[in-house]
Tab-separated table of C-alpha atoms in Angstrom:
chain	number	residue	atom	x	y	z
O	1	MET	CA	54.286	-66.881	-4.474
O	2	LEU	CA	55.169	-64.033	-2.146
O	3	ILE	CA	54.407	-61.442	-4.810
O	4	PHE	CA	51.026	-63.065	-5.471
O	5	ARG	CA	50.091	-62.882	-1.753
O	6	LEU	CA	51.219	-59.263	-1.586
O	7	LYS	CA	49.137	-58.339	-4.656
O	8	LYS	CA	46.111	-60.076	-3.147
O	9	GLN	CA	46.529	-58.172	0.134
O	10	LEU	CA	46.995	-54.863	-1.683
O	11	TYR	CA	43.884	-55.645	-3.719
O	12	LEU	CA	41.818	-56.166	-0.556
O	13	LEU	CA	43.230	-53.100	1.255
O	14	PRO	CA	41.181	-50.420	-0.629
O	15	ILE	CA	38.025	-52.495	-0.225
O	16	ALA	CA	38.599	-52.823	3.517
O	17	LEU	CA	39.369	-49.098	3.850
O	18	PHE	CA	36.245	-48.213	1.863
O	19	ILE	CA	34.078	-50.435	4.081
O	20	TYR	CA	35.665	-48.964	7.230
O	21	LEU	CA	35.087	-45.400	5.980
O	22	GLY	CA	31.484	-46.213	5.094
O	23	LEU	CA	30.795	-47.683	8.529
O	24	PHE	CA	32.461	-44.696	10.190
O	25	LEU	CA	30.345	-42.180	8.258
O	26	PHE	CA	27.211	-44.260	8.780
O	27	THR	CA	27.600	-44.295	12.567
O	28	ASN	CA	28.822	-40.686	12.881
O	29	HIS	CA	25.886	-38.578	14.129
O	30	HIS	CA	27.779	-35.357	14.773
O	31	GLN	CA	27.052	-32.358	12.611
O	32	VAL	CA	29.882	-31.436	10.303
O	33	MET	CA	30.683	-27.825	9.496
O	34	ALA	CA	28.556	-26.441	6.621
O	35	MET	CA	26.170	-29.378	6.917
O	36	ASP	CA	22.512	-28.403	6.627
O	37	ASN	CA	20.533	-29.118	9.777
O	38	LYS	CA	17.314	-30.590	8.373
O	39	LYS	CA	15.530	-30.887	11.719
O	40	HIS	CA	15.841	-27.165	12.425
O	41	TYR	CA	14.609	-26.301	8.936
O	42	ILE	CA	11.488	-28.459	9.217
O	43	LYS	CA	10.543	-27.051	12.623
O	44	ASN	CA	10.726	-23.431	11.484
O	45	LYS	CA	9.063	-23.890	8.116
O	46	LYS	CA	5.322	-23.330	8.071
O	47	THR	CA	3.418	-25.663	5.845
O	48	SER	CA	0.608	-24.498	3.627
O	49	THR	CA	-1.943	-26.252	5.855
O	50	ASP	CA	-0.663	-24.335	8.894
O	51	ILE	CA	-0.948	-21.080	6.967
O	52	LYS	CA	-4.476	-21.973	5.827
O	53	LYS	CA	-5.547	-22.842	9.386
O	54	GLU	CA	-4.100	-19.606	10.738
O	55	LEU	CA	-5.748	-17.607	7.965
O	56	PHE	CA	-9.091	-19.337	8.553
O	57	ASN	CA	-8.931	-18.544	12.283
O	58	LEU	CA	-8.066	-14.917	11.585
O	59	LEU	CA	-10.900	-14.576	9.081
O	60	THR	CA	-13.446	-16.072	11.498
O	61	ASN	CA	-12.243	-13.725	14.247
O	62	LYS	CA	-12.527	-10.827	11.825
O	63	LYS	CA	-16.101	-11.791	10.957
O	64	GLU	CA	-17.037	-12.028	14.659
O	65	LEU	CA	-15.552	-8.585	15.306
O	66	GLU	CA	-17.439	-7.133	12.346
O	67	ASP	CA	-20.690	-8.581	13.686
O	68	LYS	CA	-20.059	-7.062	17.127
O	69	ILE	CA	-19.189	-3.684	15.616
O	70	HIS	CA	-22.344	-3.709	13.477
O	71	TYR	CA	-24.418	-4.639	16.503
O	72	PHE	CA	-23.191	-1.618	18.456
O	73	ARG	CA	-23.411	0.733	15.480
O	74	ASN	CA	-26.996	-0.268	14.721
O	75	LYS	CA	-28.108	0.443	18.263
O	76	LYS	CA	-30.164	3.598	18.546
O	77	GLN	CA	-28.599	4.747	21.798
O	78	VAL	CA	-24.990	4.066	22.662
O	79	ASN	CA	-23.493	5.060	25.994
O	80	LEU	CA	-19.833	5.922	26.648
O	81	TYR	CA	-18.931	2.426	27.801
O	82	GLU	CA	-20.307	0.904	24.606
O	83	ARG	CA	-18.527	3.549	22.541
O	84	ASP	CA	-15.232	2.522	24.157
O	85	ILE	CA	-16.013	-1.094	23.371
O	86	VAL	CA	-16.642	-0.192	19.736
O	87	LEU	CA	-13.320	1.673	19.544
O	88	LYS	CA	-11.438	-1.308	20.983
O	89	LEU	CA	-13.215	-3.631	18.590
O	90	GLU	CA	-12.312	-1.413	15.638
O	91	ILE	CA	-8.666	-1.358	16.716
O	92	GLU	CA	-8.675	-5.162	16.952
O	93	HIS	CA	-10.392	-5.333	13.572
O	94	ASN	CA	-7.699	-3.168	11.967
O	95	GLU	CA	-4.936	-5.282	13.522
O	96	LEU	CA	-6.550	-8.445	12.200
O	97	LYS	CA	-6.849	-6.914	8.735
O	98	SER	CA	-3.153	-6.044	8.759
O	99	LYS	CA	-2.207	-9.577	9.900
O	100	ILE	CA	-4.354	-11.095	7.165
O	101	SER	CA	-2.809	-8.853	4.513
O	102	GLU	CA	0.704	-9.788	5.721
O	103	ILE	CA	-0.145	-13.471	5.450
O	104	TYR	CA	-1.485	-12.944	1.924
O	105	LYS	CA	1.677	-11.033	0.964
O	106	ASN	CA	4.010	-13.672	2.409
O	107	ASN	CA	2.038	-16.484	0.820
O	108	SER	CA	2.002	-14.774	-2.562
O	109	LYS	CA	5.770	-14.209	-2.377
O	110	MET	CA	6.350	-17.888	-1.621
O	111	SER	CA	4.096	-19.268	-4.330
O	112	LYS	CA	4.249	-16.543	-6.963
O	113	VAL	CA	5.435	-17.587	-10.387
O	114	THR	CA	5.734	-14.923	-13.021
O	115	PHE	CA	6.340	-15.219	-16.705
O	116	ASN	CA	7.470	-12.447	-18.969
O	117	LEU	CA	5.484	-13.039	-22.125
O	118	LYS	CA	6.090	-9.637	-23.682
O	119	PRO	CA	8.077	-9.871	-26.879
O	120	LEU	CA	11.344	-8.028	-27.124
O	121	ILE	CA	10.910	-4.627	-28.701
O	122	LYS	CA	13.749	-3.323	-30.740
O	123	ILE	CA	13.934	0.420	-31.266
O	124	ILE	CA	15.503	1.382	-34.546
O	125	GLU	CA	16.709	4.920	-34.906
O	126	ASP	CA	17.107	6.394	-38.365
C-alpha cells in the first residue's frame, strides 16, 4: 500500500513540475540572453509601403524642382538672384536624384532574386 502511494506521488511529480515550469515561463516577461527582441526589429524595419510612400514623395519633389528649373531656364532674361535660385534648385535636384537612386539600390538588394541558368561548361584539354 505504501509503495503504491509512493509510485502515485512520483508519477504526479513530473507533471506538477512541468506545469510549474510552464507557468513560470509563461509569466516571465524578462528578456533572456540571446533572445531576439521582436519589438525593436519591427520598429526599425521599413515596410514596402513606407518605401513606396517615401519614393513617391521624392519623385513628386523632383518633378516640382524640374518644373521650377525649366521655368527659370526658359526665361529670356535672368538676373543674378534668379541664377542663384537656379543653382540651388539644381543642387537640390541632384541630391534628390541621389536619394532616389539609393532607395532603388536598397530596394533591389532586398527583393532581388537571381538564378544561374547557364549550363556548366566543361573544358577538355587534349
